[in-house]
């Protein structure tokens, strides 16, 4: 029996320069693939996520997507959202509304809009925010190295479909130098039911035309099954945007986060809010470039 082929793209997300962002595999025409087949493909690509494009079941959506890591399915993830939208548009898809897509995924409908810069941005899903208790904070302080946490900003478990432990450090330099105790963090991540640590800190006097061109530096360190550093993370930055809004600590109506520096990437995430205030809606944006285009033989 001849092999079936499906269209495939591998894209680099949160960058306008190939090999500097977070790679994503996008598989088209996946409606008749089983969950086991999708998981097998995602395990084989060995990327942080692989997505599968399907026909939507909600009439409001442009498309439906299923998102897999090498070990499990996720209801939502940020760089797969932008990367999948990019691959779909580049393939010739015409949105129902110009400059706007609606993605159907495990958390429901996620709007994605085109910005004047040509970047696309998704609306951060609602997040559940749980501040850490005193005992957990003490364990966190010991695991990260005493003196680096900014205790003026409460550390929290934030879940927007992907749960992260959000911790503000005193400076961007502290983020870049961070070398947590892995065993202690693995236990704390399990205790807080999160995927990993998202540590962020401010660049001193950062302006958009500075060398850093970012307000914050962020690192997303995974513990457990993945056990690695994620290059550039949409869900963690969406969680950060929601947490800053809830704590009324937004640095402005818009700002930029840099991620991936320690592992040789240069990801840039653009965050903006519909309006000021604790209930401001956050949009997480970035550029995407295609690196590989072809077909899978199944």
Coordinates of C-alpha atoms in Angstrom, one line a residue:
X1 CA 0.0 0.0 0.0
X2 CA 1.5 3.4 -1.0
X3 CA 2.5 5.7 1.8
X4 CA 0.1 8.6 2.6
X5 CA 1.7 12.1 2.6
X6 CA 0.7 15.1 4.6
X7 CA 2.0 18.7 4.3
X8 CA 4.5 19.8 6.9
X9 CA 6.4 22.9 7.9
X10 CA 9.0 23.6 10.6
X11 CA 8.9 27.2 11.7
X12 CA 10.9 29.3 14.1
X13 CA 8.8 31.4 16.5
X14 CA 9.4 34.7 18.3
X15 CA 12.2 35.7 16.0
X16 CA 12.6 37.3 12.6
X17 CA 16.0 35.5 12.1
X18 CA 16.0 31.7 11.6
X19 CA 17.5 29.6 14.3
X20 CA 17.2 32.3 17.0
X21 CA 13.6 31.5 18.2
X22 CA 11.7 28.4 19.3
X23 CA 11.2 25.7 16.6
X24 CA 7.8 24.2 16.0
X25 CA 6.7 21.3 13.7
X26 CA 3.3 21.9 12.0
X27 CA 1.5 18.9 10.4
X28 CA -1.4 19.7 8.0
X29 CA -4.4 17.6 7.0
X30 CA -4.4 15.7 10.3
X31 CA -8.1 15.0 10.7
X32 CA -7.8 11.2 10.3
X33 CA -4.7 10.8 12.4
X34 CA -5.2 9.1 15.7
X35 CA -4.1 10.5 19.0
X36 CA -1.4 7.7 19.2
X37 CA -0.2 8.6 15.7
X38 CA 0.1 12.3 16.6
X39 CA 2.0 11.5 19.8
X40 CA 4.3 9.2 17.9
X41 CA 5.1 12.0 15.3
X42 CA 5.7 14.5 18.1
X43 CA 8.0 12.1 19.9
X44 CA 9.9 11.6 16.6
X45 CA 10.3 15.3 15.8
X46 CA 11.8 15.7 19.3
X47 CA 10.8 19.4 19.4
X48 CA 9.3 21.0 22.5
X49 CA 5.9 21.0 20.6
X50 CA 4.4 19.6 17.4
X51 CA 1.0 20.8 16.2
X52 CA -1.7 19.2 14.1
X53 CA -4.1 21.2 12.0
X54 CA -7.7 20.0 11.8
X55 CA -11.0 21.2 10.5
X56 CA -12.8 23.3 13.3
X57 CA -15.9 22.0 15.0
X58 CA -16.8 25.5 16.2
X59 CA -18.2 27.7 13.4
X60 CA -16.5 30.7 14.9
X61 CA -13.1 29.2 14.5
X62 CA -10.8 29.4 11.4
X63 CA -9.1 26.1 12.3
X64 CA -8.6 23.6 15.1
X65 CA -5.2 22.6 16.5
X66 CA -3.9 19.8 18.8
X67 CA -0.7 20.5 20.5
X68 CA 1.8 17.7 21.6
X69 CA 5.1 17.7 23.5
X70 CA 7.3 14.6 23.1
X71 CA 5.3 13.0 26.0
X72 CA 1.8 14.5 26.2
X73 CA -0.9 16.7 24.7
X74 CA -1.4 20.3 25.9
X75 CA -4.6 22.2 25.9
X76 CA -2.8 25.4 25.0
X77 CA 0.7 26.7 24.4
X78 CA 1.9 30.1 23.1
X79 CA 4.6 29.5 20.6
X80 CA 2.6 26.7 18.9
X81 CA -0.3 29.1 18.6
X82 CA 1.7 31.8 16.7
X83 CA 3.7 29.2 14.7
X84 CA 0.6 27.3 13.6
X85 CA -1.1 30.5 12.5
X86 CA 2.0 31.5 10.5
X87 CA 2.2 28.2 8.8
X88 CA -1.5 28.2 8.0
X89 CA -1.5 31.7 6.5
X90 CA 1.7 31.0 4.5
X91 CA 0.0 27.9 3.0
X92 CA -2.6 30.2 1.5
X93 CA -5.4 30.1 4.0
X94 CA -7.8 33.1 3.9
X95 CA -9.0 34.2 7.4
X96 CA -12.7 34.7 7.9
X97 CA -11.9 38.2 9.0
X98 CA -8.9 40.1 7.5
X99 CA -6.0 40.4 9.9
X100 CA -7.7 38.1 12.4
X101 CA -7.7 34.3 13.1
X102 CA -9.6 32.3 15.7
X103 CA -7.9 29.2 16.9
X104 CA -9.9 26.3 18.4
X105 CA -7.8 24.3 20.9
X106 CA -8.1 22.6 24.3
X107 CA -8.8 25.8 26.2
X108 CA -11.5 27.0 23.8
X109 CA -11.3 29.8 21.2
X110 CA -8.1 31.9 21.1
X111 CA -8.1 35.1 18.9
X112 CA -5.0 36.0 17.0
X113 CA -4.5 39.4 15.4
X114 CA -2.0 41.0 13.0
X115 CA -0.1 44.0 14.3
X116 CA 1.2 46.9 12.2
X117 CA 4.7 45.5 12.4
X118 CA 3.6 42.4 10.6
X119 CA 3.9 40.3 13.8
X120 CA 0.9 38.4 15.0
X121 CA -0.4 38.3 18.6
X122 CA -2.7 36.0 20.5
X123 CA -5.0 37.0 23.4
X124 CA -3.6 35.5 26.6
X125 CA -6.1 33.0 28.0
X126 CA -7.6 33.6 31.5
X127 CA -5.1 32.5 34.1
X128 CA -5.6 31.1 37.6
X129 CA -3.1 32.7 40.0
X130 CA -2.1 31.1 43.3
X131 CA 0.5 32.9 45.5
X132 CA 3.0 30.6 47.2
X133 CA 2.8 30.0 50.9
X134 CA 5.6 31.0 53.3
X135 CA 7.1 27.5 53.5
X136 CA 7.1 27.2 49.7
X137 CA 8.8 30.6 49.4
X138 CA 11.5 29.5 51.8
X139 CA 12.1 26.4 49.8
X140 CA 12.2 28.5 46.6
X141 CA 14.6 31.0 48.1
X142 CA 17.0 28.2 49.1
X143 CA 16.7 26.5 45.7
X144 CA 17.5 29.6 43.7
X145 CA 20.2 31.0 46.0
X146 CA 19.3 33.5 48.7
X147 CA 19.2 37.2 47.7
X148 CA 18.0 36.9 44.1
X149 CA 14.2 36.9 44.5
X150 CA 12.4 40.2 44.5
X151 CA 10.0 39.6 47.4
X152 CA 8.0 42.8 46.7
X153 CA 6.4 40.9 43.8
X154 CA 4.6 37.7 45.1
X155 CA 5.8 34.5 43.5
X156 CA 2.8 32.6 42.2
X157 CA 1.7 29.4 40.4
X158 CA 0.0 30.7 37.3
X159 CA -2.1 28.3 35.1
X160 CA -3.5 29.5 31.7
X161 CA -3.6 25.9 30.3
X162 CA 0.1 25.4 30.9
X163 CA 1.0 25.9 34.6
X164 CA 4.1 27.9 35.5
X165 CA 5.8 28.9 38.7
X166 CA 6.4 32.7 38.1
X167 CA 9.2 34.3 40.1
X168 CA 10.5 37.8 39.8
X169 CA 14.3 38.2 40.4
X170 CA 16.0 41.5 41.3
X171 CA 17.7 42.0 37.9
X172 CA 18.0 40.5 34.4
X173 CA 21.6 39.7 35.3
X174 CA 20.3 37.5 38.2
X175 CA 18.0 35.7 35.6
X176 CA 20.9 35.0 33.3
X177 CA 23.2 33.7 36.1
X178 CA 20.5 31.5 37.7
X179 CA 21.6 28.0 38.5
X180 CA 18.8 26.4 40.6
X181 CA 19.2 23.3 42.7
X182 CA 17.6 20.8 40.3
X183 CA 16.4 18.3 42.9
X184 CA 14.9 21.0 45.1
X185 CA 13.1 22.6 42.1
X186 CA 11.8 19.3 40.9
X187 CA 10.2 18.7 44.2
X188 CA 8.8 22.3 44.4
X189 CA 7.4 22.1 40.9
X190 CA 5.7 18.9 41.7
X191 CA 4.3 20.4 45.0
X192 CA 2.9 23.4 43.1
X193 CA 1.5 21.3 40.2
X194 CA 3.5 23.4 37.7
X195 CA 5.5 22.5 34.6
X196 CA 8.5 24.4 35.6
X197 CA 10.1 27.7 36.7
X198 CA 9.6 31.0 34.8
X199 CA 12.0 33.4 36.3
X200 CA 12.0 37.0 35.1
X201 CA 13.9 40.2 36.0
X202 CA 14.1 43.8 34.7
X203 CA 16.8 45.1 32.5
X204 CA 18.2 48.2 34.2
X205 CA 16.9 51.4 32.4
X206 CA 15.8 49.3 29.5
X207 CA 14.5 51.2 26.4
X208 CA 13.3 49.7 23.1
X209 CA 16.3 51.2 21.4
X210 CA 18.9 49.9 23.9
X211 CA 21.2 46.9 23.2
X212 CA 18.9 44.6 25.2
X213 CA 15.8 46.1 23.5
X214 CA 13.7 44.5 26.3
X215 CA 12.1 45.4 29.5
X216 CA 12.5 41.9 31.1
X217 CA 14.7 38.9 30.7
X218 CA 12.9 35.6 31.2
X219 CA 14.0 32.0 31.4
X220 CA 11.7 29.0 31.4
X221 CA 13.2 26.0 33.1
X222 CA 11.3 22.7 32.8
X223 CA 11.5 20.0 35.5
X224 CA 10.1 16.4 35.4
X225 CA 9.5 14.7 32.1
X226 CA 11.0 17.4 29.8
X227 CA 13.8 18.5 32.2
X228 CA 15.3 21.2 30.0
X229 CA 15.3 25.0 29.3
X230 CA 12.7 26.1 26.9
X231 CA 14.1 28.5 24.2
X232 CA 11.2 31.0 24.0
X233 CA 7.9 30.4 25.7
X234 CA 4.5 31.9 24.8
X235 CA 2.5 30.4 27.6
X236 CA 5.0 31.6 30.3
X237 CA 5.1 35.1 28.8
X238 CA 1.2 35.1 28.7
X239 CA 1.3 34.0 32.3
X240 CA 3.7 36.8 33.1
X241 CA 1.5 39.4 31.3
X242 CA -1.6 38.2 33.3
X243 CA 0.3 38.2 36.6
X244 CA 1.7 41.7 36.1
X245 CA -1.8 42.9 35.3
X246 CA -3.3 41.2 38.4
X247 CA -0.5 42.7 40.6
X248 CA -0.9 46.1 38.9
X249 CA 2.8 46.0 38.1
X250 CA 2.7 46.4 34.3
X251 CA 5.7 48.5 33.1
X252 CA 3.4 50.2 30.6
X253 CA 0.8 49.6 27.9
X254 CA 3.4 47.6 26.0
X255 CA 6.8 46.1 26.6
X256 CA 9.2 43.5 25.3
X257 CA 10.6 40.3 26.9
X258 CA 13.9 38.7 25.8
X259 CA 14.3 35.0 26.2
X260 CA 16.7 32.2 25.2
X261 CA 19.9 34.2 25.7
X262 CA 21.7 31.6 27.9
X263 CA 21.2 28.8 25.3
X264 CA 22.2 30.9 22.2
X265 CA 18.7 32.1 21.1
X266 CA 17.4 35.7 20.9
X267 CA 13.7 35.4 21.3
X268 CA 11.6 38.6 21.4
X269 CA 8.1 38.6 22.8
X270 CA 5.9 41.7 22.4
X271 CA 3.3 42.2 25.1
X272 CA 0.6 44.9 25.0
X273 CA -2.7 45.5 26.9
X274 CA -6.1 46.6 25.6
X275 CA -6.2 49.1 28.5
X276 CA -4.7 49.8 31.9
X277 CA -6.0 48.2 35.1
X278 CA -6.2 44.9 36.9
X279 CA -8.5 43.4 34.3
X280 CA -6.5 44.6 31.2
X281 CA -6.5 42.0 28.4
X282 CA -3.0 41.0 27.4
X283 CA -1.8 40.2 23.9
X284 CA 1.3 38.1 23.3
X285 CA 3.0 38.7 19.9
X286 CA 6.1 37.9 17.9
X287 CA 7.5 37.2 14.5
X288 CA 7.8 33.7 12.9
X289 CA 9.9 32.5 10.0
X290 CA 9.6 29.2 8.1
X291 CA 12.8 27.0 8.0
X292 CA 11.6 23.7 6.5
X293 CA 8.8 22.9 4.1
X294 CA 7.9 19.5 2.8
X295 CA 5.8 16.4 3.5
X296 CA 5.5 13.6 6.0
X297 CA 5.2 10.1 4.7
X298 CA 2.9 8.1 7.0

